[in-house]
Coordinates of C-alpha atoms and ligand atoms in Angstrom, one line a residue:
X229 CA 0.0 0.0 0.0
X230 CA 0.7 3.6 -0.2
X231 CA 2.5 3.5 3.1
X232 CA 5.1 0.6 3.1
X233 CA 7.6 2.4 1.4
X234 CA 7.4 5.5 2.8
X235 CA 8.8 7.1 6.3
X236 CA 6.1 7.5 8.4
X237 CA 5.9 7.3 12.5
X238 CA 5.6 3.6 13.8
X239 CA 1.9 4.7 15.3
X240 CA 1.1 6.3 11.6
X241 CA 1.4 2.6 10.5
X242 CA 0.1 0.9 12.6
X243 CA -2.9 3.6 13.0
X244 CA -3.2 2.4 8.8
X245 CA -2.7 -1.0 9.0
X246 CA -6.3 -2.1 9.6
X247 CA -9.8 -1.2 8.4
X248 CA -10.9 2.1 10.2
X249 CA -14.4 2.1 12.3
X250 CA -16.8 4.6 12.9
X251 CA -17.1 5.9 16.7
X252 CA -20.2 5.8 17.6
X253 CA -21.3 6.3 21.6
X254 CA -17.7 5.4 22.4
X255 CA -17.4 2.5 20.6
X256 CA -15.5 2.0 17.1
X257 CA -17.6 -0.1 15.2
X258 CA -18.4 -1.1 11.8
X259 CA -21.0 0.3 9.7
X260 CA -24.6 -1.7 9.9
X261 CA -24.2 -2.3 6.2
X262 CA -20.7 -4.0 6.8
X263 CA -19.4 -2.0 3.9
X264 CA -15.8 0.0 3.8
X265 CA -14.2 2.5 1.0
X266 CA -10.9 3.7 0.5
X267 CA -8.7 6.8 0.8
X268 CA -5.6 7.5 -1.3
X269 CA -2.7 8.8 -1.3
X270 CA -2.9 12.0 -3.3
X271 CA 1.1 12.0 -4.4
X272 CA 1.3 8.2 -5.8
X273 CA -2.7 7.7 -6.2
X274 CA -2.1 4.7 -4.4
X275 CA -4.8 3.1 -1.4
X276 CA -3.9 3.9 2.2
X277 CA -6.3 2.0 4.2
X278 CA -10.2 1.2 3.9
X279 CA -12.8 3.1 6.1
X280 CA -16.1 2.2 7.8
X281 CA -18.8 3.9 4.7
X282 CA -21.2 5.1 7.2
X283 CA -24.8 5.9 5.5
X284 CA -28.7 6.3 6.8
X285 CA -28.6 3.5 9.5
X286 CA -25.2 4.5 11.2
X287 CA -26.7 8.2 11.3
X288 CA -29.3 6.9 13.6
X289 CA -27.6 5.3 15.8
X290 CA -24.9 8.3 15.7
X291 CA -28.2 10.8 16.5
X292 CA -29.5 8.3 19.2
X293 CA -25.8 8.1 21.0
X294 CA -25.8 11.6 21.1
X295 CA -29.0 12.6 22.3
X296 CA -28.5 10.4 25.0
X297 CA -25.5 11.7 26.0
X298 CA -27.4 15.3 25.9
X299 CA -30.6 14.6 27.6
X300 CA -29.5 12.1 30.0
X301 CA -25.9 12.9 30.6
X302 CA -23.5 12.7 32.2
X303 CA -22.7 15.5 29.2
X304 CA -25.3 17.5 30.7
X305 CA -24.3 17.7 34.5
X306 CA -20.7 17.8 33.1
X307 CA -20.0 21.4 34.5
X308 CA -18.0 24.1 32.7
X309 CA -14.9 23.5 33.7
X310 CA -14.9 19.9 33.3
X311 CA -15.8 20.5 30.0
X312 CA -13.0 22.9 30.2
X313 CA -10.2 20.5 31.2
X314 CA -11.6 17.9 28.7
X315 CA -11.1 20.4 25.5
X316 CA -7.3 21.8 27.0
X317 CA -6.6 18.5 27.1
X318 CA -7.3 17.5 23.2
X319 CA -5.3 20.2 22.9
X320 CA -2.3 19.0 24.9
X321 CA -2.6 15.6 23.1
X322 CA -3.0 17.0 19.9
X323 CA 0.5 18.7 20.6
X324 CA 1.9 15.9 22.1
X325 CA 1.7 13.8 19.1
X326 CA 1.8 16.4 16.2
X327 CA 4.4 14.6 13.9
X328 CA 1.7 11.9 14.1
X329 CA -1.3 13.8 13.0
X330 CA 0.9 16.0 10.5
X331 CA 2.2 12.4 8.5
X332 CA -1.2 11.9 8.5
X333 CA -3.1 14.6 7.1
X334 CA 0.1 14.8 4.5
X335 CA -0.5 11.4 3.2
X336 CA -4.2 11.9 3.4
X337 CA -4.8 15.4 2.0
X338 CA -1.2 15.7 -0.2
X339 CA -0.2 18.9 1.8
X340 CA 3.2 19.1 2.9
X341 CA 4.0 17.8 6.3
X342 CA 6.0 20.7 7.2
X343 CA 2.7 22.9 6.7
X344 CA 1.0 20.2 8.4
X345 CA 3.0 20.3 11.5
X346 CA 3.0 24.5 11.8
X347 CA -0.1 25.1 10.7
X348 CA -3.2 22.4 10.4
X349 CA -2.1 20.4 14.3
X350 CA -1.0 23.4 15.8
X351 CA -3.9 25.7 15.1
X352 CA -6.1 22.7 15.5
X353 CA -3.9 22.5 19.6
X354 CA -4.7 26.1 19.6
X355 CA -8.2 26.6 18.4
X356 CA -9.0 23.5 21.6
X357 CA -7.2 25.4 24.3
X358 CA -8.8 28.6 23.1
X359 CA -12.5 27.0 23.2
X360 CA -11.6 25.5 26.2
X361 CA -11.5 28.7 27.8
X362 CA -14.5 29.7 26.9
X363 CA -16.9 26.7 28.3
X364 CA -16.4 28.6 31.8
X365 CA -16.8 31.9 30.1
X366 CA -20.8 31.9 28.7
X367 CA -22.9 34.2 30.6
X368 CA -26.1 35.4 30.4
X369 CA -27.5 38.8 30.9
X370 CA -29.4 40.8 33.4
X371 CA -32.4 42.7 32.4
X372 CA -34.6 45.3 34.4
X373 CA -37.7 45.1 32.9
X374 CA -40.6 48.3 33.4
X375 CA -43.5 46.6 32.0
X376 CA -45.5 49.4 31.6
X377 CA -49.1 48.4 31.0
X378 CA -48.9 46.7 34.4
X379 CA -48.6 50.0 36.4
X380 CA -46.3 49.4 40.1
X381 CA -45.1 45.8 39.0
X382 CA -42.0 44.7 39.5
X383 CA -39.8 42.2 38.2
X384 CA -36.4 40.4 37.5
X385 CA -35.1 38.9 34.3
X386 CA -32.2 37.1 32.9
X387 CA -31.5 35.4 30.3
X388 CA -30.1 31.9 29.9
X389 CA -27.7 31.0 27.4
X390 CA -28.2 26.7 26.8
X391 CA -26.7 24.7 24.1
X392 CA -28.5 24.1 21.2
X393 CA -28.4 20.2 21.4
X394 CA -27.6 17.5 18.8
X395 CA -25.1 19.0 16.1
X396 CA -24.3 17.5 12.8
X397 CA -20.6 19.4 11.5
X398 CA -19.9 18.1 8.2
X399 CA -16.5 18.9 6.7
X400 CA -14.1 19.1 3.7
X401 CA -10.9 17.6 2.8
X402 CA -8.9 20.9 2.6
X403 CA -7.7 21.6 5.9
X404 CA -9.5 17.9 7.6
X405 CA -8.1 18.2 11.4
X406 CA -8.8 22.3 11.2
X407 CA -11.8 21.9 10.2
X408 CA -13.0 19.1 12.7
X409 CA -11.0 21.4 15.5
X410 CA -13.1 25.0 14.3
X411 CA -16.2 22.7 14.5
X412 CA -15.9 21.0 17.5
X413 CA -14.0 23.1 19.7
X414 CA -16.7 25.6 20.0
X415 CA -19.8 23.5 20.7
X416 CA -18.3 21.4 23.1
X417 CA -17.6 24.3 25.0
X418 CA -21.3 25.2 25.0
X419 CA -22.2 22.1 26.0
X420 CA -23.4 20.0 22.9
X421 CA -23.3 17.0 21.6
X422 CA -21.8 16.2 18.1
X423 CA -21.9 14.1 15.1
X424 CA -19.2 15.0 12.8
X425 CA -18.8 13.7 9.3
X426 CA -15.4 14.4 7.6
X427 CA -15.0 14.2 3.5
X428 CA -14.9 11.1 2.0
X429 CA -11.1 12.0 0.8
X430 CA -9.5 12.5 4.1
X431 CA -11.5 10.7 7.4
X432 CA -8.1 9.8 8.6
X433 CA -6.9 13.0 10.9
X434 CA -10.3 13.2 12.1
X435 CA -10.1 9.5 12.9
X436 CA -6.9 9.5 15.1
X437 CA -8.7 12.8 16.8
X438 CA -11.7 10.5 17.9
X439 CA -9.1 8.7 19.8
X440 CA -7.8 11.5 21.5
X441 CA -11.5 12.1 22.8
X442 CA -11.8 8.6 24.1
X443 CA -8.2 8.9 26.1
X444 CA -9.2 12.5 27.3
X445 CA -11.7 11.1 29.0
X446 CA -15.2 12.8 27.0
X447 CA -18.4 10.8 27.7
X448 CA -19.7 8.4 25.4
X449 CA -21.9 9.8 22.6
X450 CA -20.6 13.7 23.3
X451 CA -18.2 13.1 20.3
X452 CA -19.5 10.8 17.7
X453 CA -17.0 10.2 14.0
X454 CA -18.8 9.1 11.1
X455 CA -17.2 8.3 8.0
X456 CA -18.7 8.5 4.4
X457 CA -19.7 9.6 1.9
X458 CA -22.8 13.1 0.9
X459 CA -25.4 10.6 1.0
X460 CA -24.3 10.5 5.1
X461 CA -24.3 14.0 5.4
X462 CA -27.5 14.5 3.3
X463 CA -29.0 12.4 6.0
X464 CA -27.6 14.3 8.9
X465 CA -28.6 17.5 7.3
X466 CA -32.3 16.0 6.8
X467 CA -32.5 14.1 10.3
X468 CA -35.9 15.5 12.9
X469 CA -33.8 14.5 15.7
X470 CA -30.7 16.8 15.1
X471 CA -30.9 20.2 16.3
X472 CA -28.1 22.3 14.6
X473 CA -26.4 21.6 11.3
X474 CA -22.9 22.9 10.7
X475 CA -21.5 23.0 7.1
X476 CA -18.4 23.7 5.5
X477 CA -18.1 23.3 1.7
X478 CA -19.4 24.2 -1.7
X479 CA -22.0 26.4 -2.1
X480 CA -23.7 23.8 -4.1
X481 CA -23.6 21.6 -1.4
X482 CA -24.6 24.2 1.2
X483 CA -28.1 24.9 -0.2
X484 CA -28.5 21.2 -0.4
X485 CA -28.0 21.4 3.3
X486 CA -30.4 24.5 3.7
X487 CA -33.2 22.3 1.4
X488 CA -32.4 18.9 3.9
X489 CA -32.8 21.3 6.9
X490 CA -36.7 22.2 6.4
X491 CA -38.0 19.2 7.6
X492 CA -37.3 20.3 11.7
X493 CA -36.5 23.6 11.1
X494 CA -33.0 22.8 12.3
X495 CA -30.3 25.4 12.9
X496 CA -28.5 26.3 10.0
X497 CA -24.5 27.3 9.8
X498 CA -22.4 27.1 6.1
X499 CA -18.8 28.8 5.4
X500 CA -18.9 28.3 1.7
X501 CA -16.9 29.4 -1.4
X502 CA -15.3 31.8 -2.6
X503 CA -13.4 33.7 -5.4
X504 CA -11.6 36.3 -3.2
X505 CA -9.9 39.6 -4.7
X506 CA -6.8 40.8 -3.5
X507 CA -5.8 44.3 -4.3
X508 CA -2.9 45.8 -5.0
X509 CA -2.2 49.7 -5.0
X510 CA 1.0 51.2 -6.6
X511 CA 2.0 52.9 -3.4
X512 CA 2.9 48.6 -2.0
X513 CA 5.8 47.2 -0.4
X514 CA 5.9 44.9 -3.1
X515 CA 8.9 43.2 -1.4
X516 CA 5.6 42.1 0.9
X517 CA 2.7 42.0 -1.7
X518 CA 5.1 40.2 -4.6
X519 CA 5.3 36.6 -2.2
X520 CA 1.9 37.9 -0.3
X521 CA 0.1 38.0 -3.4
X522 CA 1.8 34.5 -4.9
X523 CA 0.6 32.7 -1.4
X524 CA -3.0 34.2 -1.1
X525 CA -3.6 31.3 -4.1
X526 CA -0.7 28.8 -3.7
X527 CA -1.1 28.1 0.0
X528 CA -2.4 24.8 0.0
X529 CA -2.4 24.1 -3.6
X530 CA -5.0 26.9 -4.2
X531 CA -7.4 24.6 -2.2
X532 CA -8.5 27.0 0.2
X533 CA -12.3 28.4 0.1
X534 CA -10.8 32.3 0.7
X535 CA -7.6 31.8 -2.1
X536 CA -7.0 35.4 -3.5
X537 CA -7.6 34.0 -6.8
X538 CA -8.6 37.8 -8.3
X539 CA -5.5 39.7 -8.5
X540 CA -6.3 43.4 -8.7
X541 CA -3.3 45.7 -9.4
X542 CA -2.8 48.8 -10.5
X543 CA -2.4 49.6 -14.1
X544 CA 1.1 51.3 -14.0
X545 CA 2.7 48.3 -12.0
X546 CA 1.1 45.6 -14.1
X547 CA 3.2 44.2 -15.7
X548 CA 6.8 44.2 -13.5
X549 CA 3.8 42.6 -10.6
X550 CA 2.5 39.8 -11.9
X551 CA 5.9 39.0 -13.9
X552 CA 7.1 39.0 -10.1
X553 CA 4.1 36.7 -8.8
X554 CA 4.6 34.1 -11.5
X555 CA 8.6 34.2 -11.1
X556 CA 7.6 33.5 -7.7
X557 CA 4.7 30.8 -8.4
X558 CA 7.6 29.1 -10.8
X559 CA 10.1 28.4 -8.2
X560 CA 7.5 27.0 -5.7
X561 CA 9.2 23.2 -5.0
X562 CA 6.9 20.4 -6.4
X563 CA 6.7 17.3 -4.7
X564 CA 4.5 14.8 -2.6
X565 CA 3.5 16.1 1.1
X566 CA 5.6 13.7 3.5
X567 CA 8.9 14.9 1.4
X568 CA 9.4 18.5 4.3
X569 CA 11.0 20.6 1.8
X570 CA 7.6 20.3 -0.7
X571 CA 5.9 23.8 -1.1
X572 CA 3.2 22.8 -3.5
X573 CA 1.9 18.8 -3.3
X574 CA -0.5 17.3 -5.2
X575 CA -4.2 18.1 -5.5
X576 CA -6.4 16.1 -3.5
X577 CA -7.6 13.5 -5.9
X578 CA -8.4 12.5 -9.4
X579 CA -11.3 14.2 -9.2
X580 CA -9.8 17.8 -8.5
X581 CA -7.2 17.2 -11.0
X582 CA -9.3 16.7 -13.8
X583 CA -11.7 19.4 -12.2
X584 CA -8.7 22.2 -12.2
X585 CA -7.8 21.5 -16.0
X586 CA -10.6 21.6 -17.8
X587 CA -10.6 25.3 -16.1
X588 CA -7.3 25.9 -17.2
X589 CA -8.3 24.9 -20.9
X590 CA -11.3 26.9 -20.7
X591 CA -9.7 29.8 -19.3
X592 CA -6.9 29.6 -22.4
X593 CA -9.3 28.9 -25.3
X594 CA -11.1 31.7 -23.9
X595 CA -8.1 33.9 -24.8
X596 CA -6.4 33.9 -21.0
X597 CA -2.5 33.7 -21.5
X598 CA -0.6 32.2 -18.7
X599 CA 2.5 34.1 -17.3
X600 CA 3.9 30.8 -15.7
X601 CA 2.3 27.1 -15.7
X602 CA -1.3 26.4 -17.3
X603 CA -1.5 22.6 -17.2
X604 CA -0.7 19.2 -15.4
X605 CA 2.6 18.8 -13.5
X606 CA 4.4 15.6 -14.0
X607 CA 2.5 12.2 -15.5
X608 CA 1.7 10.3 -11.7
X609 CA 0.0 11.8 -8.7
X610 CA -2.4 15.0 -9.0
X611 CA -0.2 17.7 -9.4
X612 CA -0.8 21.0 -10.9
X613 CA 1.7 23.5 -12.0
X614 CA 1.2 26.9 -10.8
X615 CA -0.4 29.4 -12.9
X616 CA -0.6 33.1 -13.6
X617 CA -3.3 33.9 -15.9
X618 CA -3.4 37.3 -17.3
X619 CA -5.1 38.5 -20.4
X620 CA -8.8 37.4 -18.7
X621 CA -12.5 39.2 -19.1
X622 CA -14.8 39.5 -16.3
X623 CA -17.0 37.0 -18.1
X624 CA -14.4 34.2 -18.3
X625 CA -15.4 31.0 -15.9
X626 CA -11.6 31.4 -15.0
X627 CA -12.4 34.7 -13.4
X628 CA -15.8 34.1 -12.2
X629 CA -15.9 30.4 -10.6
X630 CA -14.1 28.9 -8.0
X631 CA -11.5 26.7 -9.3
X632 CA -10.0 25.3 -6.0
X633 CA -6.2 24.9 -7.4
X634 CA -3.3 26.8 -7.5
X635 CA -4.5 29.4 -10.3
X636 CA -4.7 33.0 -10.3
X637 CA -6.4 35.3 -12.7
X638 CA -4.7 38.8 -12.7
X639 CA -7.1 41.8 -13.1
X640 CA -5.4 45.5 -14.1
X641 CA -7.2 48.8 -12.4
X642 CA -6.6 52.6 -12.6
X643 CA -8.1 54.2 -10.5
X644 CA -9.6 53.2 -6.7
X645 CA -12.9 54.8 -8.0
X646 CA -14.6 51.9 -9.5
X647 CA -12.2 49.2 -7.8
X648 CA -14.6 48.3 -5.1
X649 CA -17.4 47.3 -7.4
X650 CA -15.1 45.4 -9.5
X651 CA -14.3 43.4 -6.4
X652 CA -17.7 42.7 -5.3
X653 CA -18.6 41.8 -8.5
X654 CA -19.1 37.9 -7.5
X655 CA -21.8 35.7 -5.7
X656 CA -19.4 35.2 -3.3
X657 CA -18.3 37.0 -0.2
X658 CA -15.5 35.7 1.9
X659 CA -12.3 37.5 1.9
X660 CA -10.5 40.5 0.5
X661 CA -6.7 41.5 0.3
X662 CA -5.3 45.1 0.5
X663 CA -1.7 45.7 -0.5
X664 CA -0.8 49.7 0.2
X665 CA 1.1 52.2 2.5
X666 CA -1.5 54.8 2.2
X667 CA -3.6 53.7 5.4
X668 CA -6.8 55.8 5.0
X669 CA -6.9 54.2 1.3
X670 CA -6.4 51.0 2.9
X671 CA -9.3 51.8 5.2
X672 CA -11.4 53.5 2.7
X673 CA -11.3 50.4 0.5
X674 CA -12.1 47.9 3.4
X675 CA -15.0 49.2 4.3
X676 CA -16.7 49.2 0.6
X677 CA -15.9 45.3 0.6
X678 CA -18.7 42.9 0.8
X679 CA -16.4 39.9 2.6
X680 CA -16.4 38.4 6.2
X681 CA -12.7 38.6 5.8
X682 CA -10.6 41.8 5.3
X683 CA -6.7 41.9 5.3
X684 CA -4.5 44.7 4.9
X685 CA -0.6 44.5 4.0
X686 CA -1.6 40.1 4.4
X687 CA -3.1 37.6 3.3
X688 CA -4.5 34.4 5.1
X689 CA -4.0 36.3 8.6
X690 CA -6.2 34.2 10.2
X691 CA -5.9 33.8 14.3
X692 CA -8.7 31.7 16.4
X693 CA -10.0 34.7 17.6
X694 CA -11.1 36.7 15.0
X695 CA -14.5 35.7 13.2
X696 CA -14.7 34.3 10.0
X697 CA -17.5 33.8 8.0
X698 CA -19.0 34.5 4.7
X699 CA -21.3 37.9 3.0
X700 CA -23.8 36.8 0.4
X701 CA -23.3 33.4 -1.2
X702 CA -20.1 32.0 1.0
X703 CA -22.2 31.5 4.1
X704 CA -24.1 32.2 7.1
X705 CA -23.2 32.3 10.4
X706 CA -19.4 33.4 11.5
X707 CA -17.0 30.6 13.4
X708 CA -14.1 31.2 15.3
X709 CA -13.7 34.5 17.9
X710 CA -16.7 34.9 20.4
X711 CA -18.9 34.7 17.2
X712 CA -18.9 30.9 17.3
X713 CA -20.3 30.2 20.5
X714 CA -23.2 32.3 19.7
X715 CA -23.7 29.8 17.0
X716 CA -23.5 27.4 19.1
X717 CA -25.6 28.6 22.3
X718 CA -29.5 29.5 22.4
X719 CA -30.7 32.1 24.5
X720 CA -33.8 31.7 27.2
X721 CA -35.1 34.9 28.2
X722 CA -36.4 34.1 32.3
X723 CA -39.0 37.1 33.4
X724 CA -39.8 36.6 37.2
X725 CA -42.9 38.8 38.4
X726 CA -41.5 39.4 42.0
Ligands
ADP247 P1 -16.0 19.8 -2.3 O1 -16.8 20.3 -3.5 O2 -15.0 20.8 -1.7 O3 -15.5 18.4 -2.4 P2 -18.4 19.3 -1.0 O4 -19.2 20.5 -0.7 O5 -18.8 18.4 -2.1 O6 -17.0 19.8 -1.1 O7 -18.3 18.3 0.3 C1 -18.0 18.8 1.6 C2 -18.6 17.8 2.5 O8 -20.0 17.7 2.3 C3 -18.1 16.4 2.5 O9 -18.0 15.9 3.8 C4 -19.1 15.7 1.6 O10 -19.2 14.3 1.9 C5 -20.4 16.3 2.1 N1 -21.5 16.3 1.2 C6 -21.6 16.1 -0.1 N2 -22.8 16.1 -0.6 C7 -23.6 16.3 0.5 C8 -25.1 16.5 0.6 N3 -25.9 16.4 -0.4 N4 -25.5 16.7 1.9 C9 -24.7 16.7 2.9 N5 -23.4 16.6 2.8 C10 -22.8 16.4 1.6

């Protein structure tokens, strides 16, 4: 298999060498239906391991274990901080076997395990401790109410804030441990109960976490891991007895979940796609903006939902800018994840790679002309070469659609009158880049943005607590910050007529 050969951590083999379960009220176990699929390795194409495919029948039982666990405890006489210690310690364990996870989301997802390490476990350590804090944090308010209509009453109110109950977090395969980490860190800390459901292309990370919450000590049922494939997560979305559905994804995919949601009314949160524009004025550091720009669509092989993938800059620095992002984008080192020195690894599968060309031979029959790359890297594993496209129309699918790989389309302005509308000029409404010195410009622009998202003189400058979320089509709801907890709290108003 995919692993024998390679270098990987004793426990990364051994976590491989069987068939994977499902954990389902504390238990690993197989699906009902008995059935398993596999995930590859994105660099050779080659199987890893087989996993539990977990569909309608599994998703009951998940729901039941964790409404149990809700209603019935102990999860709901655990008190805040227990549930504090139990999230700082996924945290600690997480950090304590980081080379472990990293190996594991690099052979899974393609990234490179340096990224893996620095990034995807330690943000994951980081976004645990930080939620952790916050289960002994959520307060309600005091109100003084006047009731007027009742002349010389008096009376006392509060408000409550409860957790909403049975969450369903479905996931992607871009950043698989973040992603499980920014969903469950947060409504654990508010005292729910979760089934999660990572993609069908990576379930491994999110595996080897459900092991840390077993050895952390979580009750059974409070953390439930079910593997499989949309026809799972459609019936999470759809199922009466879940009270809160969490989405990352497409946007397709996301009004699916809003259509599957009807049935109970359930709550709704989606972080959804996007085709982010990053700016850049004339009056730049471009010794900043020049790699800033390049990594606001190469980081993770362009497979990131709030990739800079529109590159506005200014007319009369054109040319000597994007020749310097695609100088830039053509040294990036090639190569599979687990190899540390690899900037840019493979896509995530088959799918993606055939998914990310056909854009690229759209966007040059269209009459795009690409500064650096514009096809296929390499005959084996899904790699794509970097690529500066320049030359584009606003009505190109190149410039309009999310292409999740490592493309950019480069966009010339002149003047900041006009710019803003240019940039909003997208379903989507994630993120935004600012490159310039001027800092009321800076300002100025930010403001007319329609994105969750604005960074100035950065890209990517993302930090646990500061929301994230999406305007118009990329989502509803913000995660991360203060902002996620209210997603994952309900508040009771209490009026007592004293
Ligand atoms: P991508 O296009 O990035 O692969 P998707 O939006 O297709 O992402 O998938 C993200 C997650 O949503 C995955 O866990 C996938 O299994 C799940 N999924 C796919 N289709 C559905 C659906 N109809 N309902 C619920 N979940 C789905």
């Amino acid at each position: 298999t995919a692993v024998a050969e390679q270098a990987v951590h004793p426990a990364v083999r051994e976590f491989v060498s069987g068939t994977k379960r499902l954990l389902i009220g504390g238990q690993w176990v197989n699906a009902a239906s008995g059935r398993t699929f596999p995930t590859f390795d994105p660099a050779t194409g080659e199987k890893i391991t087989e996993v539990a495919h977990g569909a309608a029948e599994d998703v009951d039982r998940a729901v039941a274990a964790a409404r149990r666990a809700f209603e019935d405890g102990p999860w709901s006489r655990t008190t805040p901080s227990e549930r504090q210690r139990l999230i700082w310690r996924v945290g600690d364990l997480l950090l304590e076997r980081a080379e472990q996870f990293a190996q594991l989301e690099a052979l899974d997802n393609g990234k490179s395990v340096a990224v893996a390490q620095g990034v995807d476990v330690a943000w994951s350590a980081d976004i645990f401790h930080y939620y952790a804090g916050w289960a002994t944090k959520i307060e309600g308010r005091t109100i003084t109410p006047s009731v007027p209509w009742i002349p010389g009453s008096q009376w006392h109110a509060y408000t409550l804030r409860e957790p909403v109950g049975v969450c369903a977090q479905i996931i992607p395969w871009n950043f698989p441990l973040v992603m499980a980490a920014f969903k469950l860190a947060p409504a654990l800390a508010a005292g729910n109960t979760v089934i999660l459901k990572p993609a069908e292309q990576t379930p491994l990370t999110a595996l080897l976490l459900g092991e840390l919450f077993c050895e952390a000590g979580f009750p059974d049922g409070v953390v439930n891991i079910l593997t499989g494939f949309g026809d799972a997560g459609a019936a999470l979305a759809a199922h009466d007895d879940v009270d809160k559905v969490a989405f990352t994804g497409s946007t397709e995919v996301g009004k699916k979940i809003v259509d599957a949601a009807k049935g109970n009314l359930k709550k709704v949160s989606l972080e959804l796609g996007g085709k982010s524009p990053n700016i850049v004025f004339a009056d730049a550091d471009l010794e900043a903006a020049i790699p800033g720009s390049a990594n606001a669509w190469l980081f993770n092989h362009g497979q990131c939902c709030v990739a800079g993938t529109r590159l506005f800059v200014e007319e009369s620095i054109f040319d000597e800018f994007t020749q310097g992002v695609a100088e830039f984008a053509s040294q990036v080192k090639i190569g599979p994840g687990l190899d540390p020195t690899t900037q840019l690894g493979p896509l995530v599968s088959q799918e993606q790679l055939d998914r990310v060309t056909s854009y690229l031979r759209q966007g040059l029959a269209d009459g795009a002309r690409a500064l650096t790359g514009g096809g296929r890297h390499g005959d084996s594993g899904y790699y794509v070469e970097p690529t500066v496209l320049v030359d584009v129309r606003e009505d190109m699918s190149v410039v309009r659609e999310e292409i999740f790989g490592p493309v950019v389309a480069a966009i010339p302005f002149s003047a900041e009158d006009g710019l803003a509308a240019a940039a909003n000029d997208t379903e989507y409404g994630l993120a935004a880049g600012i490159w310039t010195r001027d800092i009321s410009k800076a300002h100025r622009v930010a403001k007319q943005i329609k994105a969750g998202s604005v960074w100035v003189n950065c890209y990517n400058g993302f930090d646990t607590a500061i929301p994230f979320g999406g305007y118009k089509q990329s989502g509803w709801g913000r995660e991360l910050g203060a902002e996620a907890i209210d997603l994952y709290t309900q508040t009771k108003a209490v009026n007592v007529a004293l």
